[in-house]
Amino acid sequence: VQYPFCNAENKTKLGNGECDSSSTPSENLNNQQCGWDDGDCIIPDYPDCHVALPLELFGDGNCTVEYNTIQCGWDGGDCVVDEPRGP
């Protein structure tokens, strides 16, 4: 068993090419115990960004608070605010 501490009910979804992330613990595979859904929930260029939200919210043009961390690149740049420039 590759992920003996993965407590999700449906482990057949592990590594199926889709990030199965849920706020319901029994449905969430996006955690360390499940290998970040066997890699499906790892964001390219942000391997330390782990948020139990759908990946569709990452870098979608809107600042998502949970992704607004240095590990997530400030939501892939969505949360970066340009500094006002002086005269």
JSON list of N, CA and C in Angstrom, two decimals:
[
{"chain": "A", "resi": 1, "resn": "VAL", "atom": "N", "xyz": [0.86, -1.19, 0.00]},
{"chain": "A", "resi": 1, "resn": "VAL", "atom": "CA", "xyz": [0.00, 0.00, 0.00]},
{"chain": "A", "resi": 1, "resn": "VAL", "atom": "C", "xyz": [0.89, 1.23, 0.00]},
{"chain": "A", "resi": 2, "resn": "GLN", "atom": "N", "xyz": [0.72, 2.08, -1.01]},
{"chain": "A", "resi": 2, "resn": "GLN", "atom": "CA", "xyz": [1.59, 3.24, -1.17]},
{"chain": "A", "resi": 2, "resn": "GLN", "atom": "C", "xyz": [1.30, 4.33, -0.13]},
{"chain": "A", "resi": 3, "resn": "TYR", "atom": "N", "xyz": [0.05, 4.51, 0.26]},
{"chain": "A", "resi": 3, "resn": "TYR", "atom": "CA", "xyz": [-0.32, 5.56, 1.21]},
{"chain": "A", "resi": 3, "resn": "TYR", "atom": "C", "xyz": [-1.12, 4.94, 2.35]},
{"chain": "A", "resi": 4, "resn": "PRO", "atom": "N", "xyz": [-0.44, 4.24, 3.29]},
{"chain": "A", "resi": 4, "resn": "PRO", "atom": "CA", "xyz": [-1.15, 3.51, 4.35]},
{"chain": "A", "resi": 4, "resn": "PRO", "atom": "C", "xyz": [-1.91, 4.42, 5.30]},
{"chain": "A", "resi": 5, "resn": "PHE", "atom": "N", "xyz": [-1.57, 5.70, 5.38]},
{"chain": "A", "resi": 5, "resn": "PHE", "atom": "CA", "xyz": [-2.25, 6.61, 6.31]},
{"chain": "A", "resi": 5, "resn": "PHE", "atom": "C", "xyz": [-3.28, 7.50, 5.62]},
{"chain": "A", "resi": 6, "resn": "CYS", "atom": "N", "xyz": [-3.56, 7.24, 4.36]},
{"chain": "A", "resi": 6, "resn": "CYS", "atom": "CA", "xyz": [-4.58, 7.98, 3.62]},
{"chain": "A", "resi": 6, "resn": "CYS", "atom": "C", "xyz": [-5.95, 7.49, 4.08]},
{"chain": "A", "resi": 7, "resn": "ASN", "atom": "N", "xyz": [-6.72, 8.39, 4.69]},
{"chain": "A", "resi": 7, "resn": "ASN", "atom": "CA", "xyz": [-8.01, 8.01, 5.29]},
{"chain": "A", "resi": 7, "resn": "ASN", "atom": "C", "xyz": [-9.22, 8.33, 4.42]},
{"chain": "A", "resi": 8, "resn": "ALA", "atom": "N", "xyz": [-9.01, 8.65, 3.18]},
{"chain": "A", "resi": 8, "resn": "ALA", "atom": "CA", "xyz": [-10.14, 8.96, 2.30]},
{"chain": "A", "resi": 8, "resn": "ALA", "atom": "C", "xyz": [-10.94, 7.69, 2.01]},
{"chain": "A", "resi": 9, "resn": "GLU", "atom": "N", "xyz": [-12.24, 7.86, 1.82]},
{"chain": "A", "resi": 9, "resn": "GLU", "atom": "CA", "xyz": [-13.12, 6.71, 1.58]},
{"chain": "A", "resi": 9, "resn": "GLU", "atom": "C", "xyz": [-12.87, 6.08, 0.20]},
{"chain": "A", "resi": 10, "resn": "ASN", "atom": "N", "xyz": [-12.66, 6.90, -0.82]},
{"chain": "A", "resi": 10, "resn": "ASN", "atom": "CA", "xyz": [-12.54, 6.39, -2.18]},
{"chain": "A", "resi": 10, "resn": "ASN", "atom": "C", "xyz": [-11.10, 6.55, -2.68]},
{"chain": "A", "resi": 11, "resn": "LYS", "atom": "N", "xyz": [-10.25, 5.61, -2.32]},
{"chain": "A", "resi": 11, "resn": "LYS", "atom": "CA", "xyz": [-8.85, 5.69, -2.72]},
{"chain": "A", "resi": 11, "resn": "LYS", "atom": "C", "xyz": [-8.64, 5.32, -4.19]},
{"chain": "A", "resi": 12, "resn": "THR", "atom": "N", "xyz": [-9.67, 4.86, -4.87]},
{"chain": "A", "resi": 12, "resn": "THR", "atom": "CA", "xyz": [-9.52, 4.53, -6.28]},
{"chain": "A", "resi": 12, "resn": "THR", "atom": "C", "xyz": [-9.31, 5.79, -7.12]},
{"chain": "A", "resi": 13, "resn": "LYS", "atom": "N", "xyz": [-9.61, 6.97, -6.56]},
{"chain": "A", "resi": 13, "resn": "LYS", "atom": "CA", "xyz": [-9.40, 8.23, -7.27]},
{"chain": "A", "resi": 13, "resn": "LYS", "atom": "C", "xyz": [-7.97, 8.72, -7.17]},
{"chain": "A", "resi": 14, "resn": "LEU", "atom": "N", "xyz": [-7.14, 8.07, -6.35]},
{"chain": "A", "resi": 14, "resn": "LEU", "atom": "CA", "xyz": [-5.74, 8.48, -6.21]},
{"chain": "A", "resi": 14, "resn": "LEU", "atom": "C", "xyz": [-5.02, 8.41, -7.55]},
{"chain": "A", "resi": 15, "resn": "GLY", "atom": "N", "xyz": [-4.41, 9.53, -7.94]},
{"chain": "A", "resi": 15, "resn": "GLY", "atom": "CA", "xyz": [-3.60, 9.54, -9.15]},
{"chain": "A", "resi": 15, "resn": "GLY", "atom": "C", "xyz": [-4.37, 9.31, -10.43]},
{"chain": "A", "resi": 16, "resn": "ASN", "atom": "N", "xyz": [-5.63, 9.75, -10.46]},
{"chain": "A", "resi": 16, "resn": "ASN", "atom": "CA", "xyz": [-6.44, 9.54, -11.66]},
{"chain": "A", "resi": 16, "resn": "ASN", "atom": "C", "xyz": [-6.36, 10.71, -12.65]},
{"chain": "A", "resi": 17, "resn": "GLY", "atom": "N", "xyz": [-5.45, 11.67, -12.38]},
{"chain": "A", "resi": 17, "resn": "GLY", "atom": "CA", "xyz": [-5.30, 12.80, -13.29]},
{"chain": "A", "resi": 17, "resn": "GLY", "atom": "C", "xyz": [-6.11, 14.02, -12.90]},
{"chain": "A", "resi": 18, "resn": "GLU", "atom": "N", "xyz": [-6.94, 13.89, -11.86]},
{"chain": "A", "resi": 18, "resn": "GLU", "atom": "CA", "xyz": [-7.74, 15.02, -11.37]},
{"chain": "A", "resi": 18, "resn": "GLU", "atom": "C", "xyz": [-7.45, 15.21, -9.90]},
{"chain": "A", "resi": 19, "resn": "CYS", "atom": "N", "xyz": [-7.32, 16.47, -9.48]},
{"chain": "A", "resi": 19, "resn": "CYS", "atom": "CA", "xyz": [-7.09, 16.77, -8.07]},
{"chain": "A", "resi": 19, "resn": "CYS", "atom": "C", "xyz": [-8.40, 16.64, -7.32]},
{"chain": "A", "resi": 20, "resn": "ASP", "atom": "N", "xyz": [-8.46, 15.65, -6.44]},
{"chain": "A", "resi": 20, "resn": "ASP", "atom": "CA", "xyz": [-9.66, 15.43, -5.63]},
{"chain": "A", "resi": 20, "resn": "ASP", "atom": "C", "xyz": [-9.45, 16.11, -4.28]},
{"chain": "A", "resi": 21, "resn": "SER", "atom": "N", "xyz": [-9.83, 17.38, -4.24]},
{"chain": "A", "resi": 21, "resn": "SER", "atom": "CA", "xyz": [-9.66, 18.21, -3.06]},
{"chain": "A", "resi": 21, "resn": "SER", "atom": "C", "xyz": [-11.03, 18.57, -2.52]},
{"chain": "A", "resi": 22, "resn": "SER", "atom": "N", "xyz": [-11.21, 18.39, -1.22]},
{"chain": "A", "resi": 22, "resn": "SER", "atom": "CA", "xyz": [-12.52, 18.65, -0.62]},
{"chain": "A", "resi": 22, "resn": "SER", "atom": "C", "xyz": [-12.34, 19.11, 0.82]},
{"chain": "A", "resi": 23, "resn": "SER", "atom": "N", "xyz": [-13.26, 19.92, 1.29]},
{"chain": "A", "resi": 23, "resn": "SER", "atom": "CA", "xyz": [-13.24, 20.32, 2.70]},
{"chain": "A", "resi": 23, "resn": "SER", "atom": "C", "xyz": [-13.81, 19.22, 3.58]},
{"chain": "A", "resi": 24, "resn": "THR", "atom": "N", "xyz": [-14.39, 18.19, 2.97]},
{"chain": "A", "resi": 24, "resn": "THR", "atom": "CA", "xyz": [-14.89, 17.03, 3.71]},
{"chain": "A", "resi": 24, "resn": "THR", "atom": "C", "xyz": [-13.74, 16.04, 3.85]},
{"chain": "A", "resi": 25, "resn": "PRO", "atom": "N", "xyz": [-13.24, 15.82, 5.07]},
{"chain": "A", "resi": 25, "resn": "PRO", "atom": "CA", "xyz": [-12.05, 14.98, 5.24]},
{"chain": "A", "resi": 25, "resn": "PRO", "atom": "C", "xyz": [-12.13, 13.60, 4.59]},
{"chain": "A", "resi": 26, "resn": "SER", "atom": "N", "xyz": [-13.29, 12.95, 4.62]},
{"chain": "A", "resi": 26, "resn": "SER", "atom": "CA", "xyz": [-13.39, 11.60, 4.05]},
{"chain": "A", "resi": 26, "resn": "SER", "atom": "C", "xyz": [-13.32, 11.59, 2.52]},
{"chain": "A", "resi": 27, "resn": "GLU", "atom": "N", "xyz": [-13.47, 12.76, 1.89]},
{"chain": "A", "resi": 27, "resn": "GLU", "atom": "CA", "xyz": [-13.42, 12.87, 0.43]},
{"chain": "A", "resi": 27, "resn": "GLU", "atom": "C", "xyz": [-12.14, 13.54, -0.06]},
{"chain": "A", "resi": 28, "resn": "ASN", "atom": "N", "xyz": [-11.34, 14.11, 0.86]},
{"chain": "A", "resi": 28, "resn": "ASN", "atom": "CA", "xyz": [-10.17, 14.88, 0.48]},
{"chain": "A", "resi": 28, "resn": "ASN", "atom": "C", "xyz": [-8.95, 13.98, 0.29]},
{"chain": "A", "resi": 29, "resn": "LEU", "atom": "N", "xyz": [-8.39, 14.00, -0.91]},
{"chain": "A", "resi": 29, "resn": "LEU", "atom": "CA", "xyz": [-7.16, 13.28, -1.19]},
{"chain": "A", "resi": 29, "resn": "LEU", "atom": "C", "xyz": [-5.98, 14.25, -1.27]},
{"chain": "A", "resi": 30, "resn": "ASN", "atom": "N", "xyz": [-6.25, 15.55, -1.18]},
{"chain": "A", "resi": 30, "resn": "ASN", "atom": "CA", "xyz": [-5.23, 16.58, -1.29]},
{"chain": "A", "resi": 30, "resn": "ASN", "atom": "C", "xyz": [-4.60, 16.84, 0.08]},
{"chain": "A", "resi": 31, "resn": "ASN", "atom": "N", "xyz": [-3.84, 15.86, 0.55]},
{"chain": "A", "resi": 31, "resn": "ASN", "atom": "CA", "xyz": [-3.14, 15.99, 1.82]},
{"chain": "A", "resi": 31, "resn": "ASN", "atom": "C", "xyz": [-1.87, 15.14, 1.77]},
{"chain": "A", "resi": 32, "resn": "GLN", "atom": "N", "xyz": [-1.00, 15.37, 2.74]},
{"chain": "A", "resi": 32, "resn": "GLN", "atom": "CA", "xyz": [0.29, 14.67, 2.75]},
{"chain": "A", "resi": 32, "resn": "GLN", "atom": "C", "xyz": [0.10, 13.16, 2.88]},
{"chain": "A", "resi": 33, "resn": "GLN", "atom": "N", "xyz": [-0.88, 12.71, 3.68]},
{"chain": "A", "resi": 33, "resn": "GLN", "atom": "CA", "xyz": [-1.11, 11.28, 3.88]},
{"chain": "A", "resi": 33, "resn": "GLN", "atom": "C", "xyz": [-1.50, 10.58, 2.58]},
{"chain": "A", "resi": 34, "resn": "CYS", "atom": "N", "xyz": [-2.13, 11.29, 1.67]},
{"chain": "A", "resi": 34, "resn": "CYS", "atom": "CA", "xyz": [-2.54, 10.71, 0.38]},
{"chain": "A", "resi": 34, "resn": "CYS", "atom": "C", "xyz": [-1.60, 11.12, -0.76]},
{"chain": "A", "resi": 35, "resn": "GLY", "atom": "N", "xyz": [-0.42, 11.65, -0.40]},
{"chain": "A", "resi": 35, "resn": "GLY", "atom": "CA", "xyz": [0.55, 12.04, -1.43]},
{"chain": "A", "resi": 35, "resn": "GLY", "atom": "C", "xyz": [0.06, 13.13, -2.34]},
{"chain": "A", "resi": 36, "resn": "TRP", "atom": "N", "xyz": [-0.75, 14.06, -1.76]},
{"chain": "A", "resi": 36, "resn": "TRP", "atom": "CA", "xyz": [-1.33, 15.15, -2.56]},
{"chain": "A", "resi": 36, "resn": "TRP", "atom": "C", "xyz": [-2.06, 14.56, -3.76]},
{"chain": "A", "resi": 37, "resn": "ASP", "atom": "N", "xyz": [-2.93, 13.57, -3.45]},
{"chain": "A", "resi": 37, "resn": "ASP", "atom": "CA", "xyz": [-3.69, 12.84, -4.47]},
{"chain": "A", "resi": 37, "resn": "ASP", "atom": "C", "xyz": [-2.73, 12.17, -5.47]},
{"chain": "A", "resi": 38, "resn": "ASP", "atom": "N", "xyz": [-1.71, 11.55, -4.91]},
{"chain": "A", "resi": 38, "resn": "ASP", "atom": "CA", "xyz": [-0.68, 10.86, -5.70]},
{"chain": "A", "resi": 38, "resn": "ASP", "atom": "C", "xyz": [-0.11, 11.77, -6.78]},
{"chain": "A", "resi": 39, "resn": "GLY", "atom": "N", "xyz": [0.04, 13.05, -6.42]},
{"chain": "A", "resi": 39, "resn": "GLY", "atom": "CA", "xyz": [0.64, 14.03, -7.33]},
{"chain": "A", "resi": 39, "resn": "GLY", "atom": "C", "xyz": [-0.35, 14.84, -8.14]},
{"chain": "A", "resi": 40, "resn": "ASP", "atom": "N", "xyz": [-1.61, 14.44, -8.17]},
{"chain": "A", "resi": 40, "resn": "ASP", "atom": "CA", "xyz": [-2.61, 15.17, -8.98]},
{"chain": "A", "resi": 40, "resn": "ASP", "atom": "C", "xyz": [-2.82, 16.61, -8.49]},
{"chain": "A", "resi": 41, "resn": "CYS", "atom": "N", "xyz": [-2.57, 16.87, -7.21]},
{"chain": "A", "resi": 41, "resn": "CYS", "atom": "CA", "xyz": [-2.84, 18.20, -6.64]},
{"chain": "A", "resi": 41, "resn": "CYS", "atom": "C", "xyz": [-1.59, 19.06, -6.51]},
{"chain": "A", "resi": 42, "resn": "ILE", "atom": "N", "xyz": [-0.48, 18.62, -7.08]},
{"chain": "A", "resi": 42, "resn": "ILE", "atom": "CA", "xyz": [0.74, 19.43, -7.04]},
{"chain": "A", "resi": 42, "resn": "ILE", "atom": "C", "xyz": [0.70, 20.41, -8.20]},
{"chain": "A", "resi": 43, "resn": "ILE", "atom": "N", "xyz": [0.86, 21.68, -7.87]},
{"chain": "A", "resi": 43, "resn": "ILE", "atom": "CA", "xyz": [0.80, 22.75, -8.86]},
{"chain": "A", "resi": 43, "resn": "ILE", "atom": "C", "xyz": [2.21, 22.93, -9.46]},
{"chain": "A", "resi": 44, "resn": "PRO", "atom": "N", "xyz": [2.35, 22.83, -10.77]},
{"chain": "A", "resi": 44, "resn": "PRO", "atom": "CA", "xyz": [3.66, 23.04, -11.39]},
{"chain": "A", "resi": 44, "resn": "PRO", "atom": "C", "xyz": [4.26, 24.38, -10.95]},
{"chain": "A", "resi": 45, "resn": "ASP", "atom": "N", "xyz": [5.53, 24.38, -10.66]},
{"chain": "A", "resi": 45, "resn": "ASP", "atom": "CA", "xyz": [6.29, 25.55, -10.20]},
{"chain": "A", "resi": 45, "resn": "ASP", "atom": "C", "xyz": [5.99, 25.93, -8.75]},
{"chain": "A", "resi": 46, "resn": "TYR", "atom": "N", "xyz": [5.02, 25.28, -8.10]},
{"chain": "A", "resi": 46, "resn": "TYR", "atom": "CA", "xyz": [4.69, 25.56, -6.71]},
{"chain": "A", "resi": 46, "resn": "TYR", "atom": "C", "xyz": [4.50, 24.25, -5.93]},
{"chain": "A", "resi": 47, "resn": "PRO", "atom": "N", "xyz": [5.54, 23.42, -5.84]},
{"chain": "A", "resi": 47, "resn": "PRO", "atom": "CA", "xyz": [5.39, 22.10, -5.22]},
{"chain": "A", "resi": 47, "resn": "PRO", "atom": "C", "xyz": [5.06, 22.13, -3.73]},
{"chain": "A", "resi": 48, "resn": "ASP", "atom": "N", "xyz": [5.26, 23.27, -3.06]},
{"chain": "A", "resi": 48, "resn": "ASP", "atom": "CA", "xyz": [4.95, 23.37, -1.63]},
{"chain": "A", "resi": 48, "resn": "ASP", "atom": "C", "xyz": [3.62, 24.07, -1.38]},
{"chain": "A", "resi": 49, "resn": "CYS", "atom": "N", "xyz": [2.85, 24.32, -2.41]},
{"chain": "A", "resi": 49, "resn": "CYS", "atom": "CA", "xyz": [1.54, 24.96, -2.29]},
{"chain": "A", "resi": 49, "resn": "CYS", "atom": "C", "xyz": [0.48, 23.86, -2.14]},
{"chain": "A", "resi": 50, "resn": "HIS", "atom": "N", "xyz": [-0.09, 23.76, -0.95]},
{"chain": "A", "resi": 50, "resn": "HIS", "atom": "CA", "xyz": [-1.10, 22.74, -0.70]},
{"chain": "A", "resi": 50, "resn": "HIS", "atom": "C", "xyz": [-2.29, 23.36, 0.01]},
{"chain": "A", "resi": 51, "resn": "VAL", "atom": "N", "xyz": [-3.39, 23.47, -0.70]},
{"chain": "A", "resi": 51, "resn": "VAL", "atom": "CA", "xyz": [-4.62, 24.08, -0.18]},
{"chain": "A", "resi": 51, "resn": "VAL", "atom": "C", "xyz": [-5.77, 23.15, -0.52]},
{"chain": "A", "resi": 52, "resn": "ALA", "atom": "N", "xyz": [-6.64, 22.89, 0.45]},
{"chain": "A", "resi": 52, "resn": "ALA", "atom": "CA", "xyz": [-7.78, 21.99, 0.23]},
{"chain": "A", "resi": 52, "resn": "ALA", "atom": "C", "xyz": [-8.92, 22.72, -0.47]},
{"chain": "A", "resi": 53, "resn": "LEU", "atom": "N", "xyz": [-8.61, 23.23, -1.65]},
{"chain": "A", "resi": 53, "resn": "LEU", "atom": "CA", "xyz": [-9.60, 23.89, -2.51]},
{"chain": "A", "resi": 53, "resn": "LEU", "atom": "C", "xyz": [-9.39, 23.38, -3.92]},
{"chain": "A", "resi": 54, "resn": "PRO", "atom": "N", "xyz": [-10.39, 23.52, -4.78]},
{"chain": "A", "resi": 54, "resn": "PRO", "atom": "CA", "xyz": [-10.21, 23.10, -6.17]},
{"chain": "A", "resi": 54, "resn": "PRO", "atom": "C", "xyz": [-9.07, 23.87, -6.84]},
{"chain": "A", "resi": 55, "resn": "LEU", "atom": "N", "xyz": [-8.28, 23.18, -7.64]},
{"chain": "A", "resi": 55, "resn": "LEU", "atom": "CA", "xyz": [-7.16, 23.83, -8.33]},
{"chain": "A", "resi": 55, "resn": "LEU", "atom": "C", "xyz": [-7.63, 24.89, -9.32]},
{"chain": "A", "resi": 56, "resn": "GLU", "atom": "N", "xyz": [-8.89, 24.82, -9.74]},
{"chain": "A", "resi": 56, "resn": "GLU", "atom": "CA", "xyz": [-9.43, 25.81, -10.68]},
{"chain": "A", "resi": 56, "resn": "GLU", "atom": "C", "xyz": [-9.38, 27.22, -10.10]},
{"chain": "A", "resi": 57, "resn": "LEU", "atom": "N", "xyz": [-9.33, 27.34, -8.76]},
{"chain": "A", "resi": 57, "resn": "LEU", "atom": "CA", "xyz": [-9.28, 28.65, -8.13]},
{"chain": "A", "resi": 57, "resn": "LEU", "atom": "C", "xyz": [-7.88, 29.24, -8.12]},
{"chain": "A", "resi": 58, "resn": "PHE", "atom": "N", "xyz": [-6.87, 28.42, -8.40]},
{"chain": "A", "resi": 58, "resn": "PHE", "atom": "CA", "xyz": [-5.49, 28.89, -8.40]},
{"chain": "A", "resi": 58, "resn": "PHE", "atom": "C", "xyz": [-5.19, 29.59, -9.71]},
{"chain": "A", "resi": 59, "resn": "GLY", "atom": "N", "xyz": [-4.69, 30.83, -9.60]},
{"chain": "A", "resi": 59, "resn": "GLY", "atom": "CA", "xyz": [-4.28, 31.56, -10.80]},
{"chain": "A", "resi": 59, "resn": "GLY", "atom": "C", "xyz": [-5.40, 31.81, -11.78]},
{"chain": "A", "resi": 60, "resn": "ASP", "atom": "N", "xyz": [-6.62, 32.00, -11.27]},
{"chain": "A", "resi": 60, "resn": "ASP", "atom": "CA", "xyz": [-7.78, 32.19, -12.15]},
{"chain": "A", "resi": 60, "resn": "ASP", "atom": "C", "xyz": [-8.12, 33.65, -12.42]},
{"chain": "A", "resi": 61, "resn": "GLY", "atom": "N", "xyz": [-7.25, 34.56, -11.97]},
{"chain": "A", "resi": 61, "resn": "GLY", "atom": "CA", "xyz": [-7.52, 35.99, -12.18]},
{"chain": "A", "resi": 61, "resn": "GLY", "atom": "C", "xyz": [-8.14, 36.66, -10.97]},
{"chain": "A", "resi": 62, "resn": "ASN", "atom": "N", "xyz": [-8.55, 35.87, -9.97]},
{"chain": "A", "resi": 62, "resn": "ASN", "atom": "CA", "xyz": [-9.12, 36.41, -8.74]},
{"chain": "A", "resi": 62, "resn": "ASN", "atom": "C", "xyz": [-8.24, 35.98, -7.56]},
{"chain": "A", "resi": 63, "resn": "CYS", "atom": "N", "xyz": [-8.01, 36.88, -6.63]},
{"chain": "A", "resi": 63, "resn": "CYS", "atom": "CA", "xyz": [-7.17, 36.57, -5.47]},
{"chain": "A", "resi": 63, "resn": "CYS", "atom": "C", "xyz": [-7.97, 35.69, -4.51]},
{"chain": "A", "resi": 64, "resn": "THR", "atom": "N", "xyz": [-7.51, 34.45, -4.32]},
{"chain": "A", "resi": 64, "resn": "THR", "atom": "CA", "xyz": [-8.12, 33.52, -3.38]},
{"chain": "A", "resi": 64, "resn": "THR", "atom": "C", "xyz": [-7.26, 33.51, -2.12]},
{"chain": "A", "resi": 65, "resn": "VAL", "atom": "N", "xyz": [-7.84, 33.90, -0.99]},
{"chain": "A", "resi": 65, "resn": "VAL", "atom": "CA", "xyz": [-7.11, 34.09, 0.26]},
{"chain": "A", "resi": 65, "resn": "VAL", "atom": "C", "xyz": [-6.28, 32.87, 0.64]},
{"chain": "A", "resi": 66, "resn": "GLU", "atom": "N", "xyz": [-6.83, 31.68, 0.50]},
{"chain": "A", "resi": 66, "resn": "GLU", "atom": "CA", "xyz": [-6.12, 30.47, 0.90]},
{"chain": "A", "resi": 66, "resn": "GLU", "atom": "C", "xyz": [-4.85, 30.23, 0.07]},
{"chain": "A", "resi": 67, "resn": "TYR", "atom": "N", "xyz": [-4.85, 30.68, -1.17]},
{"chain": "A", "resi": 67, "resn": "TYR", "atom": "CA", "xyz": [-3.69, 30.54, -2.04]},
{"chain": "A", "resi": 67, "resn": "TYR", "atom": "C", "xyz": [-2.74, 31.75, -1.95]},
{"chain": "A", "resi": 68, "resn": "ASN", "atom": "N", "xyz": [-3.10, 32.75, -1.16]},
{"chain": "A", "resi": 68, "resn": "ASN", "atom": "CA", "xyz": [-2.33, 33.98, -1.05]},
{"chain": "A", "resi": 68, "resn": "ASN", "atom": "C", "xyz": [-1.17, 33.80, -0.05]},
{"chain": "A", "resi": 69, "resn": "THR", "atom": "N", "xyz": [-0.22, 32.93, -0.41]},
{"chain": "A", "resi": 69, "resn": "THR", "atom": "CA", "xyz": [0.95, 32.65, 0.42]},
{"chain": "A", "resi": 69, "resn": "THR", "atom": "C", "xyz": [2.18, 32.65, -0.47]},
{"chain": "A", "resi": 70, "resn": "ILE", "atom": "N", "xyz": [3.33, 32.77, 0.15]},
{"chain": "A", "resi": 70, "resn": "ILE", "atom": "CA", "xyz": [4.58, 32.72, -0.63]},
{"chain": "A", "resi": 70, "resn": "ILE", "atom": "C", "xyz": [4.74, 31.36, -1.30]},
{"chain": "A", "resi": 71, "resn": "GLN", "atom": "N", "xyz": [4.30, 30.27, -0.63]},
{"chain": "A", "resi": 71, "resn": "GLN", "atom": "CA", "xyz": [4.41, 28.93, -1.21]},
{"chain": "A", "resi": 71, "resn": "GLN", "atom": "C", "xyz": [3.55, 28.78, -2.47]},
{"chain": "A", "resi": 72, "resn": "CYS", "atom": "N", "xyz": [2.48, 29.55, -2.56]},
{"chain": "A", "resi": 72, "resn": "CYS", "atom": "CA", "xyz": [1.58, 29.49, -3.71]},
{"chain": "A", "resi": 72, "resn": "CYS", "atom": "C", "xyz": [1.79, 30.66, -4.67]},
{"chain": "A", "resi": 73, "resn": "GLY", "atom": "N", "xyz": [2.89, 31.38, -4.48]},
{"chain": "A", "resi": 73, "resn": "GLY", "atom": "CA", "xyz": [3.20, 32.48, -5.40]},
{"chain": "A", "resi": 73, "resn": "GLY", "atom": "C", "xyz": [2.13, 33.54, -5.42]},
{"chain": "A", "resi": 74, "resn": "TRP", "atom": "N", "xyz": [1.54, 33.79, -4.23]},
{"chain": "A", "resi": 74, "resn": "TRP", "atom": "CA", "xyz": [0.48, 34.79, -4.10]},
{"chain": "A", "resi": 74, "resn": "TRP", "atom": "C", "xyz": [-0.65, 34.49, -5.07]},
{"chain": "A", "resi": 75, "resn": "ASP", "atom": "N", "xyz": [-1.13, 33.22, -4.99]},
{"chain": "A", "resi": 75, "resn": "ASP", "atom": "CA", "xyz": [-2.20, 32.73, -5.88]},
{"chain": "A", "resi": 75, "resn": "ASP", "atom": "C", "xyz": [-1.78, 32.84, -7.34]},
{"chain": "A", "resi": 76, "resn": "GLY", "atom": "N", "xyz": [-0.55, 32.43, -7.60]},
{"chain": "A", "resi": 76, "resn": "GLY", "atom": "CA", "xyz": [-0.05, 32.45, -8.98]},
{"chain": "A", "resi": 76, "resn": "GLY", "atom": "C", "xyz": [0.00, 33.85, -9.56]},
{"chain": "A", "resi": 77, "resn": "GLY", "atom": "N", "xyz": [0.11, 34.85, -8.69]},
{"chain": "A", "resi": 77, "resn": "GLY", "atom": "CA", "xyz": [0.18, 36.25, -9.13]},
{"chain": "A", "resi": 77, "resn": "GLY", "atom": "C", "xyz": [-1.13, 36.99, -9.02]},
{"chain": "A", "resi": 78, "resn": "ASP", "atom": "N", "xyz": [-2.22, 36.28, -8.72]},
{"chain": "A", "resi": 78, "resn": "ASP", "atom": "CA", "xyz": [-3.53, 36.95, -8.63]},
{"chain": "A", "resi": 78, "resn": "ASP", "atom": "C", "xyz": [-3.60, 37.94, -7.48]},
{"chain": "A", "resi": 79, "resn": "CYS", "atom": "N", "xyz": [-2.81, 37.73, -6.43]},
{"chain": "A", "resi": 79, "resn": "CYS", "atom": "CA", "xyz": [-2.90, 38.58, -5.24]},
{"chain": "A", "resi": 79, "resn": "CYS", "atom": "C", "xyz": [-1.81, 39.64, -5.18]},
{"chain": "A", "resi": 80, "resn": "VAL", "atom": "N", "xyz": [-0.96, 39.72, -6.19]},
{"chain": "A", "resi": 80, "resn": "VAL", "atom": "CA", "xyz": [0.11, 40.71, -6.21]},
{"chain": "A", "resi": 80, "resn": "VAL", "atom": "C", "xyz": [-0.49, 42.06, -6.57]},
{"chain": "A", "resi": 81, "resn": "VAL", "atom": "N", "xyz": [-0.19, 43.04, -5.74]},
{"chain": "A", "resi": 81, "resn": "VAL", "atom": "CA", "xyz": [-0.67, 44.40, -5.98]},
{"chain": "A", "resi": 81, "resn": "VAL", "atom": "C", "xyz": [0.53, 45.26, -6.36]},
{"chain": "A", "resi": 82, "resn": "ASP", "atom": "N", "xyz": [0.42, 45.95, -7.44]},
{"chain": "A", "resi": 82, "resn": "ASP", "atom": "CA", "xyz": [1.51, 46.84, -7.85]},
{"chain": "A", "resi": 82, "resn": "ASP", "atom": "C", "xyz": [1.61, 47.99, -6.87]},
{"chain": "A", "resi": 83, "resn": "GLU", "atom": "N", "xyz": [2.84, 48.32, -6.51]},
{"chain": "A", "resi": 83, "resn": "GLU", "atom": "CA", "xyz": [3.10, 49.45, -5.62]},
{"chain": "A", "resi": 83, "resn": "GLU", "atom": "C", "xyz": [2.79, 50.74, -6.38]},
{"chain": "A", "resi": 84, "resn": "PRO", "atom": "N", "xyz": [2.13, 51.69, -5.73]},
{"chain": "A", "resi": 84, "resn": "PRO", "atom": "CA", "xyz": [1.91, 52.97, -6.41]},
{"chain": "A", "resi": 84, "resn": "PRO", "atom": "C", "xyz": [3.25, 53.67, -6.64]},
{"chain": "A", "resi": 85, "resn": "ARG", "atom": "N", "xyz": [3.37, 54.30, -7.74]},
{"chain": "A", "resi": 85, "resn": "ARG", "atom": "CA", "xyz": [4.63, 54.98, -8.09]},
{"chain": "A", "resi": 85, "resn": "ARG", "atom": "C", "xyz": [4.49, 56.46, -7.77]},
{"chain": "A", "resi": 86, "resn": "GLY", "atom": "N", "xyz": [5.59, 57.02, -7.31]},
{"chain": "A", "resi": 86, "resn": "GLY", "atom": "CA", "xyz": [5.61, 58.46, -7.00]},
{"chain": "A", "resi": 86, "resn": "GLY", "atom": "C", "xyz": [5.63, 59.31, -8.25]},
{"chain": "A", "resi": 87, "resn": "PRO", "atom": "N", "xyz": [5.49, 60.61, -8.07]},
{"chain": "A", "resi": 87, "resn": "PRO", "atom": "CA", "xyz": [5.49, 61.51, -9.23]},
{"chain": "A", "resi": 87, "resn": "PRO", "atom": "C", "xyz": [6.79, 61.52, -9.97]}
]
